[in-house]
């Protein structure tokens, strides 16, 4: 299966996103197909053409607990405690823009509603664990994650890393879907021009490159997290990592909580605080320096993989399971 | 968003040895390694404390006098003479100013 099949009555999917079974009134071709049981969907995405109630702020919560986010041409309403998202699309709005809002702010809102921490970042699988790249927009998270994916390290998500916390357990990352958003020079550098769709962003034109066809055969619900790398724009010549700990790590990782205003509005300030603290008490954080030169990206990939390569067991060692 | 109408609290301009302090209950905290991070849940502001601050914060879970905190710091840290006596009240004043601590009624 390379793409989810459309069901009758305009229902698309089901898809697998962060372990949820999702059906949608609009096609979401960047999402992986659901291969699990035939239970009712965990999340349903509906679409209407009735103008939603206008609210004075882009982000609001009404007395019924409906969270509404207004974007140019698109309004997302998260209802029923995160079991439903209603999408209102203005006439003429580009479907890719609609999906872009759903995949970013919509997914972050779902995370809050389901008790997950949405961290702004990209993640790949190294060994059998997730390595997260976080940092401000333009710091190269998606570019590095794509380079890792090209070396066989599966892309788990781009933009929103959904982290789950269970009592007494290390946090795990729930894989969202394999699509990257890259600026033009990275699209060109990777040679992705042909299969890329584009949207405009404040940082310039972004290319959307999906990898569903590469990954649809294997389902990854969640993975333990190996490390978080904090990225800033590449500047130097050398590749180097520096561990970051304590309140410095808290400040830097805390700044990357995605759409923190949504969590605040939902009264989850204290929960988010404790989740970030728990994340940092389990997961090492590193500041990563790397060369600016695109042609040296593979060296950074090798360096990171080297940091997480499991040592082969010695002769006297225990057999690994 | 809600705004906080917090009563204005009369605070001593300078702390004295016998002032009894305790963490404000609005404050939640977590330890990351040896350091403490905390949040004022009303305002959403987060603060980090270094090793000394974290040590003091640990002891501020229950009401404690400034002089006891100074003594505890002497037992825990090596510092030039007079430094602890100067630094501890200053840090406590900053925590009070940010309303992360409150002064207990001496009664």
GROMACS .gro file of N, CA and C in nm, chain A residues 245-250 261 264-265 269-270 273-274 276-277 280-281, chain B residues 1 28-30 32 35 37-39 41-44 46 48-50:
model
  102
  245UNK      N    1   2.262   2.120   3.047
  245UNK     CA    2   2.189   2.060   3.159
  245UNK      C    3   2.120   2.166   3.242
  246UNK      N    4   2.048   2.120   3.342
  246UNK     CA    5   1.988   2.208   3.442
  246UNK      C    6   1.895   2.313   3.383
  247UNK      N    7   1.897   2.431   3.443
  247UNK     CA    8   1.801   2.533   3.399
  247UNK      C    9   1.832   2.587   3.260
  248UNK      N   10   1.958   2.573   3.216
  248UNK     CA   11   1.991   2.615   3.078
  248UNK      C   12   1.915   2.526   2.979
  249UNK      N   13   1.918   2.394   3.004
  249UNK     CA   14   1.844   2.301   2.918
  249UNK      C   15   1.695   2.330   2.926
  250UNK      N   16   1.648   2.359   3.046
  250UNK     CA   17   1.505   2.386   3.064
  250UNK      C   18   1.463   2.507   2.982
  261UNK      N   19   0.089   2.873   2.372
  261UNK     CA   20  -0.032   2.951   2.405
  261UNK      C   21  -0.156   2.863   2.409
  264UNK      N   22  -0.155   2.690   2.738
  264UNK     CA   23  -0.190   2.788   2.843
  264UNK      C   24  -0.340   2.810   2.847
  265UNK      N   25  -0.397   2.828   2.728
  265UNK     CA   26  -0.540   2.855   2.721
  265UNK      C   27  -0.621   2.737   2.776
  269UNK      N   28  -0.066   2.483   3.188
  269UNK     CA   29   0.064   2.544   3.214
  269UNK      C   30   0.149   2.457   3.307
  270UNK      N   31   0.089   2.415   3.417
  270UNK     CA   32   0.164   2.336   3.516
  270UNK      C   33   0.201   2.199   3.458
  273UNK      N   34   0.493   2.243   3.220
  273UNK     CA   35   0.615   2.264   3.301
  273UNK      C   36   0.668   2.130   3.351
  274UNK      N   37   0.581   2.050   3.409
  274UNK     CA   38   0.629   1.924   3.467
  274UNK      C   39   0.672   1.826   3.358
  276UNK      N   40   0.813   1.910   3.065
  276UNK     CA   41   0.946   1.951   3.018
  276UNK      C   42   1.052   1.908   3.120
  277UNK      N   43   1.021   1.928   3.249
  277UNK     CA   44   1.116   1.889   3.354
  277UNK      C   45   1.140   1.738   3.351
  280UNK      N   46   1.360   1.635   3.060
  280UNK     CA   47   1.502   1.665   3.080
  280UNK      C   48   1.564   1.579   3.189
  281UNK      N   49   1.484   1.524   3.277
  281UNK     CA   50   1.543   1.438   3.379
  281UNK      C   51   1.574   1.299   3.322
  322UNK      N   52  -0.757   3.513   2.840
  322UNK     CA   53  -0.658   3.483   2.942
  322UNK      C   54  -0.697   3.553   3.073
  349UNK      N   55   0.536   2.594   4.158
  349UNK     CA   56   0.566   2.451   4.144
  349UNK      C   57   0.711   2.439   4.102
  350UNK      N   58   0.769   2.325   4.132
  350UNK     CA   59   0.913   2.312   4.107
  350UNK      C   60   0.946   2.173   4.056
  351UNK      N   61   1.063   2.164   3.995
  351UNK     CA   62   1.114   2.034   3.951
  351UNK      C   63   1.265   2.039   3.958
  353UNK      N   64   1.622   1.926   3.796
  353UNK     CA   65   1.688   1.872   3.677
  353UNK      C   66   1.834   1.859   3.715
  356UNK      N   67   2.000   2.103   3.982
  356UNK     CA   68   1.940   2.236   3.981
  356UNK      C   69   1.788   2.229   3.990
  358UNK      N   70   1.427   2.407   3.887
  358UNK     CA   71   1.354   2.505   3.805
  358UNK      C   72   1.214   2.516   3.866
  359UNK      N   73   1.156   2.633   3.856
  359UNK     CA   74   1.025   2.651   3.916
  359UNK      C   75   0.941   2.746   3.834
  360UNK      N   76   0.812   2.737   3.858
  360UNK     CA   77   0.721   2.822   3.782
  360UNK      C   78   0.618   2.884   3.876
  362UNK      N   79   0.275   2.961   3.891
  362UNK     CA   80   0.164   2.909   3.811
  362UNK      C   81   0.061   3.017   3.778
  363UNK      N   82   0.059   3.126   3.852
  363UNK     CA   83  -0.034   3.234   3.819
  363UNK      C   84   0.014   3.309   3.695
  364UNK      N   85   0.143   3.339   3.693
  364UNK     CA   86   0.195   3.424   3.587
  364UNK      C   87   0.260   3.346   3.474
  365UNK      N   88   0.294   3.220   3.500
  365UNK     CA   89   0.358   3.137   3.398
  365UNK      C   90   0.507   3.164   3.383
  367UNK      N   91   0.893   3.124   3.451
  367UNK     CA   92   0.979   3.016   3.499
  367UNK      C   93   1.111   3.075   3.547
  369UNK      N   94   1.512   2.960   3.710
  369UNK     CA   95   1.609   2.855   3.739
  369UNK      C   96   1.698   2.898   3.853
  370UNK      N   97   1.739   2.806   3.935
  370UNK     CA   98   1.828   2.838   4.045
  370UNK      C   99   1.960   2.763   4.029
  371UNK      N  100   2.069   2.829   4.062
  371UNK     CA  101   2.199   2.762   4.057
  371UNK      C  102   2.213   2.671   4.180
   0.00000   0.00000   0.00000
